[in-house]
Amino acid sequence: MYRIAICDDEKQILNNISERIEACFGQKDIPAQYFYIDDSRKLMELLQSENLDVLFLDIDMPYFSGMNIASYINEKGLNTILIFVTSHDALVYQAFAYRPFGFIRKTHMEEEIDELTERIKKELADRKQELILSKGQELIRILIKDIIYIESQGNYLNIYIQNDVIKYRETMTNIEEELSHKGFIRCHKGYLVHVDYIERLKNGEIEIKYETEHKLIPIGRSYEKDVRKRMLELLRT
C-alpha cells in the first residue's frame, strides 16, 4: 500500500484536492494510505517518521514553503514523487529547480490531477523494481535484478548482490512479503533466493550461479513442496 500525503494550508482546497486524488487513485486501482495535512510544520514531522511515496504539496504556505520542504526532500535523498500544487502560475517556473515530478494548478485542478494519475501509477510500478533500505539517515536503493539471495543472521539479513553483501536489520518474514511477488523463493527459514540465479534443484539443495560463483543453499523439509511449485509458476511467467 502506497503512502500518499496531501498538504495545503487552505482547508477547503485540501478537502477538494483530496477528494479528487482519492477518486482518481481509486479508479486506477492504486492502493493507498492517505495523510491530509493543513500545516507545513506537521508535514516536516511526518517526513521524518514516514517514507512517503507521493506528496501533493502546496507551494505557498506559512512556516515552511513548498520549496523549503522540497529542498529538505532533495537534501535527504528521499524517494518521494513530488507534485507541486499552486494558485500562482508564476511560481511554477521557480519550482523547476527542485525537480518535481509534476505540477497542478488550482485553477485547472480536475483535469491536471486526472492527467498526472496515470503517470504516477507508471512511476510507482517502475519503482517496485527497486528495494529501498533505510539505514538511519541513509537510503540504499538496490535493483531487484541484482539481488542473488538473502540470508538471515540473528536480527540481521545479509543481502548478497554482485560483488557485495549488504547487512540490514530486518526480519526474513518482512523482506519475503515484499519480494515474494518479484521472483523470489523462500526455500528455508534462513534463505530467500532469486529465481533468476537458480541453476538447478538437487538433493534437497538449490544450486545458484552468478558470474563464476556457485553456491548450494539448503531447502528446508517443510519448504520443498512449495519451492518446486513456485519454481514452476515463476518459470511460466
Short mmCIF file of C-alpha atoms in Angstrom, two decimals:
data_model
loop_
_atom_site.label_atom_id
_atom_site.label_comp_id
_atom_site.label_asym_id
_atom_site.label_seq_id
_atom_site.Cartn_x
_atom_site.Cartn_y
_atom_site.Cartn_z
CA MET A 1 0.00 0.00 0.00
CA TYR A 2 1.38 3.38 -1.02
CA ARG A 3 1.66 6.33 1.37
CA ILE A 4 0.14 9.44 -0.19
CA ALA A 5 0.32 12.84 1.56
CA ILE A 6 -1.61 15.96 0.55
CA CYS A 7 -0.59 19.25 2.14
CA ASP A 8 -2.33 22.61 1.76
CA ASP A 9 -2.89 25.24 4.44
CA GLU A 10 -6.29 26.17 2.93
CA LYS A 11 -8.65 23.57 4.37
CA GLN A 12 -11.32 23.84 1.68
CA ILE A 13 -8.77 23.36 -1.08
CA LEU A 14 -7.22 20.50 0.88
CA ASN A 15 -10.64 18.81 1.04
CA ASN A 16 -11.31 19.39 -2.68
CA ILE A 17 -7.98 18.13 -3.92
CA SER A 18 -8.03 15.18 -1.52
CA GLU A 19 -11.43 14.03 -2.79
CA ARG A 20 -10.29 14.28 -6.40
CA ILE A 21 -6.99 12.45 -5.78
CA GLU A 22 -8.72 9.63 -3.88
CA ALA A 23 -11.25 9.23 -6.70
CA CYS A 24 -8.55 9.14 -9.40
CA PHE A 25 -6.33 6.72 -7.49
CA GLY A 26 -9.34 4.51 -6.79
CA GLN A 27 -10.25 4.40 -10.49
CA LYS A 28 -6.68 3.36 -11.32
CA ASP A 29 -6.69 0.66 -8.60
CA ILE A 30 -3.77 2.24 -6.75
CA PRO A 31 -3.93 1.06 -3.11
CA ALA A 32 -3.08 3.93 -0.79
CA GLN A 33 -2.96 5.19 2.76
CA TYR A 34 -3.67 8.93 2.82
CA PHE A 35 -2.31 11.69 5.06
CA TYR A 36 -4.16 15.04 5.00
CA ILE A 37 -2.09 17.92 6.36
CA ASP A 38 -3.01 21.61 6.71
CA ASP A 39 0.16 22.77 8.48
CA SER A 40 3.62 22.59 6.92
CA ARG A 41 5.21 22.01 10.33
CA LYS A 42 3.22 18.79 10.69
CA LEU A 43 4.38 17.73 7.24
CA MET A 44 8.03 18.21 8.21
CA GLU A 45 7.43 15.99 11.24
CA LEU A 46 5.76 13.37 9.06
CA LEU A 47 8.68 13.34 6.61
CA GLN A 48 10.99 12.46 9.49
CA SER A 49 8.94 9.42 10.50
CA GLU A 50 7.31 8.12 7.30
CA ASN A 51 8.64 7.17 3.86
CA LEU A 52 6.10 8.88 1.61
CA ASP A 53 5.61 7.53 -1.88
CA VAL A 54 3.76 10.57 -3.25
CA LEU A 55 3.42 14.11 -1.92
CA PHE A 56 0.99 16.70 -3.29
CA LEU A 57 2.42 19.94 -1.93
CA ASP A 58 1.13 23.49 -1.94
CA ILE A 59 3.96 25.88 -2.85
CA ASP A 60 2.77 28.98 -0.98
CA MET A 61 2.40 28.18 2.75
CA PRO A 62 3.38 29.80 6.06
CA TYR A 63 6.21 28.44 8.26
CA PHE A 64 7.72 26.18 5.58
CA SER A 65 7.02 26.95 1.95
CA GLY A 66 6.62 24.14 -0.55
CA MET A 67 10.08 24.99 -1.85
CA ASN A 68 11.58 24.72 1.66
CA ILE A 69 10.06 21.27 2.00
CA ALA A 70 11.19 20.24 -1.50
CA SER A 71 14.71 21.34 -0.61
CA TYR A 72 14.59 19.14 2.52
CA ILE A 73 13.38 16.17 0.46
CA ASN A 74 16.24 16.61 -2.01
CA GLU A 75 18.88 17.08 0.70
CA LYS A 76 17.78 13.89 2.49
CA GLY A 77 17.60 11.94 -0.76
CA LEU A 78 14.01 10.89 -0.07
CA ASN A 79 12.47 8.80 -2.83
CA THR A 80 9.18 10.73 -2.87
CA ILE A 81 7.23 11.60 -6.00
CA LEU A 82 6.70 15.33 -5.56
CA ILE A 83 3.76 17.16 -7.13
CA PHE A 84 3.60 20.92 -6.60
CA VAL A 85 0.15 22.47 -6.25
CA THR A 86 -0.22 26.23 -6.74
CA SER A 87 -2.65 29.03 -7.46
CA HIS A 88 0.23 31.25 -8.67
CA ASP A 89 1.31 30.20 -12.14
CA ALA A 90 4.50 32.28 -11.89
CA LEU A 91 5.74 30.07 -9.03
CA VAL A 92 5.80 27.06 -11.34
CA TYR A 93 8.91 28.39 -13.08
CA GLN A 94 10.75 28.99 -9.80
CA ALA A 95 9.86 25.48 -8.62
CA PHE A 96 11.51 23.70 -11.56
CA ALA A 97 14.83 23.89 -9.70
CA TYR A 98 13.52 21.35 -7.15
CA ARG A 99 12.92 18.68 -9.84
CA PRO A 100 9.26 17.95 -9.09
CA PHE A 101 7.51 15.10 -10.87
CA GLY A 102 4.69 17.42 -11.93
CA PHE A 103 2.51 20.44 -11.23
CA ILE A 104 -1.17 21.02 -10.56
CA ARG A 105 -2.62 24.50 -10.96
CA LYS A 106 -5.56 25.03 -8.63
CA THR A 107 -7.46 26.74 -11.46
CA HIS A 108 -7.12 23.54 -13.56
CA MET A 109 -7.23 21.04 -10.72
CA GLU A 110 -9.56 18.35 -12.06
CA GLU A 111 -8.04 17.84 -15.50
CA GLU A 112 -4.44 18.09 -14.30
CA ILE A 113 -4.93 15.58 -11.48
CA ASP A 114 -6.51 13.20 -13.98
CA GLU A 115 -3.57 13.57 -16.38
CA LEU A 116 -0.96 13.05 -13.64
CA THR A 117 -2.54 9.96 -12.10
CA GLU A 118 -1.61 7.63 -14.95
CA ARG A 119 1.98 8.92 -14.93
CA ILE A 120 2.19 8.42 -11.16
CA LYS A 121 0.85 4.87 -11.47
CA LYS A 122 3.52 4.01 -14.05
CA GLU A 123 6.27 5.57 -11.93
CA LEU A 124 5.19 3.65 -8.84
CA ALA A 125 5.17 0.41 -10.83
CA ASP A 126 8.67 1.12 -12.14
CA ARG A 127 9.94 1.81 -8.64
CA LYS A 128 8.75 -1.60 -7.50
CA GLN A 129 11.76 -2.91 -9.35
CA GLU A 130 13.95 -1.46 -6.59
CA LEU A 131 14.39 -2.48 -2.98
CA ILE A 132 14.82 0.64 -0.85
CA LEU A 133 16.51 0.19 2.51
CA SER A 134 16.55 2.85 5.22
CA LYS A 135 19.61 2.82 7.49
CA GLY A 136 19.47 5.78 9.87
CA GLN A 137 19.63 8.89 7.69
CA GLU A 138 20.82 6.89 4.67
CA LEU A 139 18.64 5.41 1.94
CA ILE A 140 20.08 2.50 -0.04
CA ARG A 141 18.47 1.61 -3.38
CA ILE A 142 19.13 -1.86 -4.81
CA LEU A 143 17.91 -3.09 -8.17
CA ILE A 144 15.80 -6.20 -7.62
CA LYS A 145 17.54 -7.97 -10.50
CA ASP A 146 20.91 -7.57 -8.74
CA ILE A 147 19.87 -9.42 -5.56
CA ILE A 148 21.12 -13.02 -5.72
CA TYR A 149 19.93 -14.30 -2.36
CA ILE A 150 19.23 -13.13 1.17
CA GLU A 151 20.46 -14.90 4.29
CA SER A 152 19.15 -14.46 7.83
CA GLN A 153 21.76 -13.96 10.55
CA GLY A 154 20.37 -13.21 14.00
CA ASN A 155 18.47 -9.94 13.89
CA TYR A 156 20.06 -9.01 10.56
CA LEU A 157 19.85 -10.00 6.91
CA ASN A 158 22.80 -10.42 4.60
CA ILE A 159 21.70 -9.27 1.15
CA TYR A 160 24.02 -10.71 -1.48
CA ILE A 161 24.38 -8.73 -4.68
CA GLN A 162 27.05 -8.79 -7.36
CA ASN A 163 30.44 -8.28 -5.65
CA ASP A 164 28.97 -7.07 -2.37
CA VAL A 165 26.99 -8.01 0.74
CA ILE A 166 24.70 -5.51 2.47
CA LYS A 167 23.92 -6.09 6.15
CA TYR A 168 20.48 -4.82 7.10
CA ARG A 169 18.39 -5.06 10.28
CA GLU A 170 15.08 -6.62 9.26
CA THR A 171 13.14 -9.86 9.62
CA MET A 172 13.09 -12.50 6.90
CA THR A 173 9.28 -12.56 7.08
CA ASN A 174 9.03 -8.85 6.21
CA ILE A 175 11.52 -9.00 3.36
CA GLU A 176 9.83 -12.12 1.97
CA GLU A 177 6.48 -10.32 1.96
CA GLU A 178 8.00 -7.50 -0.09
CA LEU A 179 9.87 -9.71 -2.57
CA SER A 180 7.79 -12.87 -2.95
CA HIS A 181 5.93 -11.49 -5.99
CA LYS A 182 9.11 -10.21 -7.60
CA GLY A 183 10.79 -13.51 -8.45
CA PHE A 184 11.99 -14.71 -5.03
CA ILE A 185 11.52 -18.09 -3.37
CA ARG A 186 11.68 -18.83 0.36
CA CYS A 187 13.44 -22.19 0.46
CA HIS A 188 14.47 -22.29 4.11
CA LYS A 189 13.73 -20.35 7.28
CA GLY A 190 17.06 -18.62 6.77
CA TYR A 191 17.17 -18.12 2.98
CA LEU A 192 15.33 -16.25 0.24
CA VAL A 193 16.61 -16.87 -3.31
CA HIS A 194 16.14 -15.02 -6.60
CA VAL A 195 14.83 -17.48 -9.20
CA ASP A 196 16.95 -15.93 -11.98
CA TYR A 197 20.12 -17.25 -10.32
CA ILE A 198 18.90 -20.81 -9.71
CA GLU A 199 20.83 -23.33 -11.77
CA ARG A 200 19.03 -26.44 -10.52
CA LEU A 201 17.40 -28.21 -7.59
CA LYS A 202 19.43 -31.16 -6.38
CA ASN A 203 19.34 -33.47 -3.36
CA GLY A 204 17.45 -31.09 -1.10
CA GLU A 205 19.52 -28.07 -2.14
CA ILE A 206 19.28 -25.17 -4.55
CA GLU A 207 22.36 -24.56 -6.67
CA ILE A 208 22.73 -20.92 -7.60
CA LYS A 209 25.16 -19.48 -10.11
CA TYR A 210 26.36 -15.92 -10.56
CA GLU A 211 29.40 -14.78 -12.54
CA THR A 212 31.94 -17.56 -11.83
CA GLU A 213 30.50 -18.45 -8.42
CA HIS A 214 28.38 -21.46 -7.47
CA LYS A 215 26.67 -21.87 -4.13
CA LEU A 216 24.48 -24.55 -2.60
CA ILE A 217 21.61 -23.36 -0.41
CA PRO A 218 19.61 -25.84 1.69
CA ILE A 219 15.91 -26.45 1.11
CA GLY A 220 14.08 -26.87 4.40
CA ARG A 221 11.99 -30.01 4.58
CA SER A 222 8.78 -28.06 5.14
CA TYR A 223 9.56 -25.76 2.17
CA GLU A 224 10.40 -28.36 -0.50
CA LYS A 225 6.92 -28.77 -1.98
CA ASP A 226 6.32 -25.03 -2.16
CA VAL A 227 9.76 -24.43 -3.71
CA ARG A 228 9.03 -26.79 -6.61
CA LYS A 229 5.58 -25.29 -7.10
CA ARG A 230 6.88 -21.71 -7.04
CA MET A 231 9.70 -22.61 -9.43
CA LEU A 232 7.18 -23.86 -11.98
CA GLU A 233 4.96 -20.79 -11.53
CA LEU A 234 7.82 -18.34 -11.94
CA LEU A 235 9.34 -20.12 -14.92
CA ARG A 236 5.98 -19.88 -16.73
CA THR A 237 5.80 -16.09 -16.32
#
